[in-house]
Amino acid sequence: MTSYVNPFTNQTVSPSQVGYESLSITADTTLEWPVNGNTSDIVANIIDVTASTNGLALIFPSAEQVSVGQAVLIRNTSASNINVIIKNASGGTIVSAAPSIAYYIYLTSNATTAGTWTTITFGAGTSAANASDLAGYGLVAIGATLNQQYLVQQYYSSTALTSTARAQMNVWLSGVGTFTLPSAATVGANWFTIFKNDGTGILTLTPVGADTIDGNASQQLQLTESLVLVSSGSTWYTYAYGRSNTFAYTLLALAVTGGTYTLTSPQAANTIQIYTGALTSNQLIVVPSTVQLYTVTNNTTGAYTLTVKTAVFGGTTVTIPQGDSLVLICDGTNVYNAASGSSSSLTSLTLGNGSLSVPSLKFSGDLNSGLYLPAAGQVGFVLSNLQRGYYNATGLTIAGTGVFSSGIQGGGF
């Protein structure tokens, strides 16, 4: 290793050093040691460098021309998004100097042209220099500070959102549509996004996999409605739900299999409720003990009942036959069929055609027996889902054997 020493003191001699240099570079720039009359682009004790574009290089001269221990302090005074690459004489990177960061660089070996350089980072002058680099989703750099922001993104077609929708305002501007949420586990706990329906149709928010929204399989937003969705890391929760004053009714679609299911408050807030699924036992739906109006449709299958009640002991209940829809009133204790208080006389009543499995006219005590329309001009009798007879224009036809008794009230055969 070559060293340059004073013949009188035997101490290492450094080239005559300039105390300070301010450089503005628009291209890769090679420095010179301040010897032989060099007066520009020299290696000073302290250098402030300002680059016009990101990634420009400041290149040291040959390390073989100076002694080990040669040192310089370089500070990048460029704009907040511009790095300056400090390189050795062979083009190798010594350090990538970030904006407003100072680096103390000294030579530990001058055996080659490139030399061996060591760096010590002195730090930033202020936090403002890297604010834009720190700004992630939901943050924006304004001057020297990080500030909260909601990026407004408009949609006109159904979309599957990704993790990049964090802190984003997703505005729907079309007809009926669907937003598919990312996996709650994938985006992690505390991830959130915002929805606003400014379109002309219902907007449905659909989770993936086993995720739910407040325990529901999906969430609908009526026109002008909005909410914030937050991930727990395994499911979704809502807050700040802005309900529509014009379109006040929302839908709960819930698949059940039997047993007792207690509605959560967000579920019970849906006036229209449709229950589906194959029942393996009688199904009890427990609504909150508060005043509410419900329209309930029983679209379940299986030879079991679906009953709506409150948790109050002794309260009245309502059983909804399969395939039927009823308007129910809850007074906080009891659940009533809203039609039970209506007039008992009807001018006319039109029923669906029905079938052997679901008669048009049936009874709460036996949903498998009643009347149905087997064909035009016929009225059929159903007993235990089997046709036992029918009326047509020619008279009464009985299937199987019959027992006739004159003792039946109202006449006999």
Coordinates of N, CA and C in Angstrom, one line a residue, residues 87-238:
K87 N -19.8 7.0 -6.6 CA -19.1 5.9 -7.2 C -17.6 6.0 -7.0
N88 N -16.9 4.9 -7.0 CA -15.4 4.9 -7.0 C -14.9 5.1 -8.5
A89 N -13.6 5.2 -8.6 CA -13.0 5.5 -10.0 C -13.3 4.4 -11.0
S90 N -13.6 3.2 -10.5 CA -13.9 2.1 -11.5 C -15.4 2.0 -11.8
G91 N -16.2 2.9 -11.2 CA -17.6 2.8 -11.5 C -18.4 2.1 -10.5
G92 N -17.8 1.5 -9.5 CA -18.5 0.8 -8.4 C -19.2 1.7 -7.5
T93 N -20.4 1.4 -7.0 CA -21.2 2.2 -6.1 C -20.6 2.2 -4.7
I94 N -20.3 3.3 -4.1 CA -19.9 3.4 -2.7 C -21.1 3.6 -1.9
V95 N -22.0 4.5 -2.3 CA -23.3 4.7 -1.5 C -24.3 5.4 -2.4
S96 N -25.6 5.1 -2.2 CA -26.6 5.9 -2.9 C -27.1 7.0 -1.9
A97 N -26.8 8.2 -2.2 CA -27.0 9.3 -1.3 C -28.5 9.8 -1.4
A98 N -29.2 9.6 -0.3 CA -30.6 10.0 -0.3 C -30.7 11.5 -0.1
P99 N -31.8 12.2 -0.5 CA -31.9 13.6 -0.3 C -31.8 14.1 1.1
S100 N -31.1 15.1 1.3 CA -30.9 15.8 2.6 C -30.1 14.9 3.6
I101 N -29.5 13.8 3.2 CA -28.7 12.9 4.0 C -27.2 13.3 3.8
A102 N -26.4 13.3 4.9 CA -25.0 13.6 4.8 C -24.2 12.3 5.0
Y103 N -23.1 12.1 4.2 CA -22.3 10.8 4.3 C -20.8 11.2 4.5
Y104 N -20.2 10.7 5.5 CA -18.8 10.8 5.7 C -18.1 9.6 5.1
I105 N -17.3 9.9 4.1 CA -16.7 8.8 3.2 C -15.2 8.9 3.4
Y106 N -14.5 7.8 3.8 CA -13.1 7.9 3.9 C -12.4 6.6 3.3
L107 N -11.1 6.8 2.9 CA -10.4 5.7 2.2 C -9.6 4.8 3.1
T108 N -9.9 3.5 3.0 CA -9.2 2.6 3.9 C -8.1 1.7 3.1
S109 N -8.1 1.8 1.8 CA -7.1 1.1 1.0 C -7.0 1.8 -0.3
N110 N -5.7 2.2 -0.7 CA -5.5 2.8 -2.0 C -4.6 1.9 -2.9
A111 N -4.8 0.6 -2.7 CA -4.0 -0.4 -3.5 C -4.4 -0.5 -4.9
T112 N -5.7 -0.1 -5.2 CA -6.2 -0.1 -6.6 C -6.8 1.2 -7.0
T113 N -7.1 1.4 -8.2 CA -7.7 2.6 -8.7 C -9.0 2.9 -8.0
A114 N -9.8 1.8 -7.9 CA -11.1 2.0 -7.2 C -10.9 2.3 -5.7
G115 N -9.9 1.6 -5.1 CA -9.8 1.8 -3.7 C -10.9 1.2 -2.9
T116 N -10.7 1.2 -1.5 CA -11.7 0.7 -0.6 C -12.2 1.9 0.2
W117 N -13.5 2.1 0.1 CA -14.1 3.3 0.8 C -15.1 2.8 1.9
T118 N -15.1 3.5 3.0 CA -16.0 3.2 4.1 C -16.9 4.5 4.3
T119 N -18.2 4.2 4.6 CA -19.1 5.4 4.8 C -19.8 5.4 6.1
I120 N -20.0 6.5 6.6 CA -20.8 6.7 7.9 C -21.9 7.7 7.6
T121 N -23.2 7.3 7.8 CA -24.3 8.2 7.6 C -24.5 9.1 8.7
F122 N -24.5 10.4 8.5 CA -24.7 11.4 9.5 C -26.2 11.7 9.8
G123 N -27.1 11.4 8.8 CA -28.5 11.6 9.0 C -29.1 12.8 8.3
A124 N -30.4 12.9 8.4 CA -31.2 13.9 7.7 C -31.2 15.2 8.5
G125 N -31.3 16.3 7.7 CA -31.4 17.6 8.4 C -32.8 17.8 9.0
T126 N -33.9 17.4 8.2 CA -35.3 17.4 8.7 C -36.0 16.2 8.1
S127 N -37.2 15.9 8.7 CA -38.0 14.8 8.2 C -38.7 15.1 6.9
A128 N -38.7 16.4 6.5 CA -39.4 16.8 5.3 C -38.8 16.1 4.1
A129 N -37.5 15.9 4.1 CA -36.9 15.4 2.9 C -37.4 14.1 2.4
N130 N -37.8 13.2 3.3 CA -38.3 11.9 2.9 C -39.8 11.7 3.1
A131 N -40.5 12.8 3.3 CA -42.0 12.6 3.5 C -42.7 11.9 2.4
S132 N -42.3 12.3 1.1 CA -43.0 11.6 0.0 C -42.6 10.2 -0.1
D133 N -41.4 9.8 0.3 CA -41.0 8.4 0.3 C -41.8 7.6 1.3
L134 N -42.2 8.2 2.4 CA -42.9 7.6 3.5 C -44.4 7.5 3.2
A135 N -44.9 8.3 2.3 CA -46.3 8.3 2.1 C -46.8 7.1 1.4
G136 N -47.6 6.2 2.1 CA -48.2 5.0 1.5 C -49.6 5.3 1.2
Y137 N -50.4 4.2 1.1 CA -51.8 4.3 0.8 C -52.5 5.1 2.0
G138 N -53.3 6.1 1.6 CA -54.0 6.9 2.6 C -53.2 8.1 3.1
L139 N -52.0 8.3 2.7 CA -51.1 9.4 3.1 C -50.6 10.1 1.9
V140 N -50.4 11.4 2.1 CA -49.8 12.2 1.0 C -48.8 13.2 1.7
A141 N -47.7 13.5 1.0 CA -46.7 14.4 1.5 C -47.1 15.8 1.0
I142 N -47.3 16.7 2.0 CA -47.6 18.1 1.7 C -46.5 18.9 2.4
G143 N -45.6 19.5 1.6 CA -44.5 20.2 2.2 C -43.6 19.2 3.0
A144 N -43.4 19.5 4.3 CA -42.5 18.7 5.1 C -43.3 17.7 6.0
T145 N -44.6 17.5 5.8 CA -45.4 16.7 6.7 C -46.1 15.6 5.9
L146 N -46.5 14.5 6.6 CA -47.4 13.5 6.0 C -48.8 13.8 6.4
N147 N -49.7 13.7 5.5 CA -51.1 14.1 5.7 C -52.1 13.0 5.2
Q148 N -53.2 12.9 6.0 CA -54.1 11.8 5.6 C -54.9 12.2 4.3
Q149 N -55.2 11.2 3.5 CA -56.0 11.5 2.3 C -56.9 10.3 2.0
Y150 N -58.0 10.6 1.3 CA -58.9 9.5 0.8 C -58.8 9.7 -0.8
L151 N -58.2 8.7 -1.4 CA -58.2 8.8 -2.9 C -59.5 8.3 -3.4
V152 N -60.2 9.2 -4.2 CA -61.5 8.9 -4.8 C -61.3 8.1 -6.1
Q153 N -61.9 6.9 -6.2 CA -61.8 6.1 -7.4 C -63.2 5.8 -7.8
Q154 N -63.5 6.1 -9.1 CA -64.9 5.9 -9.6 C -64.9 4.6 -10.4
Y155 N -66.1 3.9 -10.3 CA -66.2 2.6 -11.0 C -67.6 2.6 -11.7
Y156 N -67.5 2.0 -12.9 CA -68.7 1.8 -13.7 C -69.0 0.4 -14.0
S157 N -68.2 -0.5 -13.6 CA -68.4 -2.0 -13.8 C -68.0 -2.7 -12.5
S158 N -68.5 -3.9 -12.3 CA -68.2 -4.7 -11.2 C -66.7 -5.0 -11.1
T159 N -66.2 -5.0 -9.9 CA -64.7 -5.0 -9.7 C -64.3 -5.8 -8.5
A160 N -63.2 -6.5 -8.7 CA -62.6 -7.2 -7.5 C -61.5 -6.3 -7.0
L161 N -61.7 -5.9 -5.8 CA -60.7 -4.9 -5.2 C -59.5 -5.7 -4.7
T162 N -58.3 -5.0 -4.6 CA -57.1 -5.6 -4.1 C -56.6 -4.8 -2.9
S163 N -55.5 -5.1 -2.3 CA -55.0 -4.5 -1.1 C -54.7 -3.0 -1.4
T164 N -54.5 -2.6 -2.7 CA -54.2 -1.2 -3.0 C -55.4 -0.3 -2.8
A165 N -56.6 -0.8 -2.5 CA -57.7 0.0 -2.2 C -57.8 0.5 -0.7
R166 N -56.7 0.3 0.0 CA -56.6 0.8 1.4 C -56.9 2.3 1.4
A167 N -57.8 2.7 2.3 CA -58.1 4.1 2.6 C -58.6 4.8 1.3
Q168 N -59.2 4.0 0.4 CA -59.7 4.5 -0.9 C -61.2 4.7 -0.8
M169 N -61.7 5.8 -1.4 CA -63.2 6.0 -1.5 C -63.6 5.4 -2.9
N170 N -64.3 4.3 -2.8 CA -64.8 3.6 -4.0 C -66.2 4.1 -4.3
V171 N -66.3 4.9 -5.4 CA -67.6 5.5 -5.7 C -68.2 4.7 -6.9
W172 N -69.4 4.2 -6.7 CA -70.2 3.4 -7.7 C -71.0 4.4 -8.5
L173 N -70.9 4.4 -9.9 CA -71.6 5.3 -10.7 C -72.4 4.7 -11.8
S174 N -72.8 3.4 -11.7 CA -73.5 2.7 -12.7 C -74.8 2.1 -12.1
G175 N -75.4 1.1 -12.8 CA -76.6 0.4 -12.4 C -76.3 -0.6 -11.3
V176 N -77.0 -1.8 -11.4 CA -76.7 -2.9 -10.4 C -75.3 -3.3 -10.6
G177 N -74.5 -3.5 -9.5 CA -73.1 -3.9 -9.6 C -72.7 -4.6 -8.3
T178 N -71.4 -5.1 -8.4 CA -70.8 -5.9 -7.2 C -69.4 -5.5 -7.1
F179 N -69.0 -5.2 -5.8 CA -67.6 -5.1 -5.5 C -67.2 -6.4 -4.7
T180 N -66.2 -7.1 -5.2 CA -65.7 -8.3 -4.5 C -64.5 -7.9 -3.6
L181 N -64.6 -8.2 -2.4 CA -63.5 -7.7 -1.4 C -62.3 -8.6 -1.5
P182 N -61.2 -8.1 -1.1 CA -60.0 -9.0 -1.0 C -60.2 -9.8 0.3
S183 N -59.3 -10.8 0.4 CA -59.4 -11.7 1.6 C -59.0 -10.9 2.8
A184 N -59.8 -11.0 3.9 CA -59.4 -10.2 5.1 C -58.1 -10.7 5.7
A185 N -57.8 -12.0 5.5 CA -56.5 -12.5 6.0 C -55.3 -11.9 5.2
T186 N -55.6 -11.7 3.9 CA -54.5 -11.3 3.0 C -54.2 -9.8 3.3
V187 N -55.2 -8.9 3.4 CA -54.9 -7.5 3.7 C -54.5 -7.3 5.1
G188 N -54.9 -8.2 6.0 CA -54.5 -8.0 7.4 C -55.4 -7.2 8.2
A189 N -55.2 -7.2 9.6 CA -56.1 -6.5 10.5 C -55.8 -5.0 10.3
N190 N -56.9 -4.2 10.5 CA -56.9 -2.7 10.5 C -56.9 -2.1 9.1
W191 N -56.9 -3.0 8.0 CA -57.0 -2.5 6.7 C -58.5 -2.0 6.5
F192 N -58.6 -0.9 5.8 CA -60.0 -0.4 5.6 C -60.2 0.3 4.3
T193 N -61.4 0.3 3.8 CA -61.8 1.0 2.6 C -63.2 1.5 2.7
I194 N -63.6 2.4 1.8 CA -64.8 3.2 1.9 C -65.6 3.0 0.6
F195 N -67.0 2.9 0.8 CA -67.9 2.7 -0.4 C -69.0 3.7 -0.4
K196 N -69.3 4.2 -1.6 CA -70.4 5.1 -1.8 C -71.2 4.8 -3.0
N197 N -72.5 4.6 -2.9 CA -73.3 4.2 -4.1 C -74.0 5.5 -4.6
D198 N -73.3 6.0 -5.7 CA -73.9 7.2 -6.4 C -74.5 6.7 -7.7
G199 N -74.7 5.4 -7.9 CA -75.2 4.9 -9.1 C -76.7 4.9 -9.2
T200 N -77.3 4.0 -10.1 CA -78.7 4.0 -10.3 C -79.3 2.6 -9.9
G201 N -78.5 1.8 -9.3 CA -78.9 0.4 -8.9 C -78.2 0.0 -7.6
I202 N -78.7 -1.1 -7.0 CA -78.2 -1.6 -5.8 C -76.7 -2.1 -6.0
L203 N -75.9 -1.7 -5.0 CA -74.5 -2.1 -5.0 C -74.3 -3.2 -4.0
T204 N -73.7 -4.4 -4.4 CA -73.5 -5.5 -3.4 C -72.0 -5.6 -3.1
L205 N -71.7 -5.7 -1.9 CA -70.3 -6.0 -1.4 C -70.2 -7.4 -1.0
T206 N -69.3 -8.2 -1.7 CA -69.2 -9.6 -1.5 C -67.9 -10.0 -1.0
P207 N -67.8 -10.6 0.2 CA -66.5 -11.2 0.7 C -66.1 -12.4 -0.1
V208 N -64.9 -12.9 0.2 CA -64.4 -14.1 -0.5 C -64.2 -15.2 0.6
G209 N -64.3 -16.5 0.2 CA -64.0 -17.6 1.1 C -65.1 -17.6 2.2
A210 N -64.6 -17.8 3.4 CA -65.4 -17.9 4.6 C -65.6 -16.5 5.3
D211 N -65.1 -15.4 4.7 CA -65.3 -14.1 5.2 C -66.7 -13.7 5.2
T212 N -67.1 -12.9 6.2 CA -68.5 -12.3 6.3 C -68.4 -10.8 6.5
I213 N -69.5 -10.1 6.4 CA -69.6 -8.7 6.7 C -70.6 -8.5 7.8
D214 N -70.1 -8.2 9.0 CA -71.0 -8.2 10.2 C -71.8 -9.5 10.4
G215 N -71.2 -10.6 10.0 CA -71.8 -11.9 10.1 C -72.7 -12.3 8.9
N216 N -72.8 -11.4 7.9 CA -73.6 -11.6 6.7 C -72.8 -12.1 5.6
A217 N -73.4 -12.8 4.7 CA -72.7 -13.3 3.5 C -72.4 -12.2 2.5
S218 N -73.1 -11.1 2.6 CA -72.9 -9.9 1.7 C -73.5 -8.7 2.3
Q219 N -73.2 -7.6 1.7 CA -73.8 -6.3 2.2 C -74.3 -5.5 1.0
Q220 N -75.5 -5.0 1.0 CA -76.1 -4.2 -0.1 C -76.1 -2.8 0.3
L221 N -75.8 -1.9 -0.6 CA -76.0 -0.5 -0.5 C -77.0 0.1 -1.4
Q222 N -78.1 0.7 -0.9 CA -79.1 1.3 -1.7 C -78.5 2.6 -2.3
L223 N -79.3 3.2 -3.2 CA -78.8 4.5 -3.8 C -78.5 5.5 -2.7
T224 N -77.4 6.2 -2.8 CA -76.9 7.3 -1.9 C -76.3 6.7 -0.6
E225 N -76.4 5.4 -0.4 CA -75.8 4.9 0.9 C -74.3 4.8 0.8
S226 N -73.7 4.8 2.0 CA -72.2 4.7 2.1 C -71.9 4.0 3.4
L227 N -70.7 3.4 3.5 CA -70.1 2.8 4.7 C -68.6 2.7 4.6
V228 N -68.0 2.3 5.8 CA -66.6 2.0 5.9 C -66.5 0.6 6.3
L229 N -65.6 -0.2 5.6 CA -65.4 -1.6 5.9 C -64.0 -1.7 6.5
V230 N -63.9 -2.4 7.6 CA -62.6 -2.6 8.3 C -62.3 -4.1 8.5
S231 N -61.1 -4.5 8.2 CA -60.7 -5.9 8.3 C -60.2 -6.2 9.7
S232 N -60.6 -7.3 10.3 CA -60.1 -7.8 11.6 C -58.9 -8.7 11.4
G233 N -58.7 -9.1 10.1 CA -57.7 -10.1 9.8 C -58.3 -11.4 9.5
S234 N -59.6 -11.6 9.8 CA -60.3 -12.8 9.5 C -61.7 -12.6 9.1
T235 N -62.3 -11.4 9.2 CA -63.6 -11.1 8.8 C -63.7 -9.6 8.6
W236 N -64.9 -9.1 8.3 CA -65.1 -7.7 8.0 C -66.2 -7.1 8.9
Y237 N -66.0 -5.8 9.3 CA -66.9 -5.1 10.1 C -67.2 -3.7 9.5
T238 N -68.4 -3.2 9.7 CA -68.8 -1.9 9.1 C -69.0 -0.8 10.2

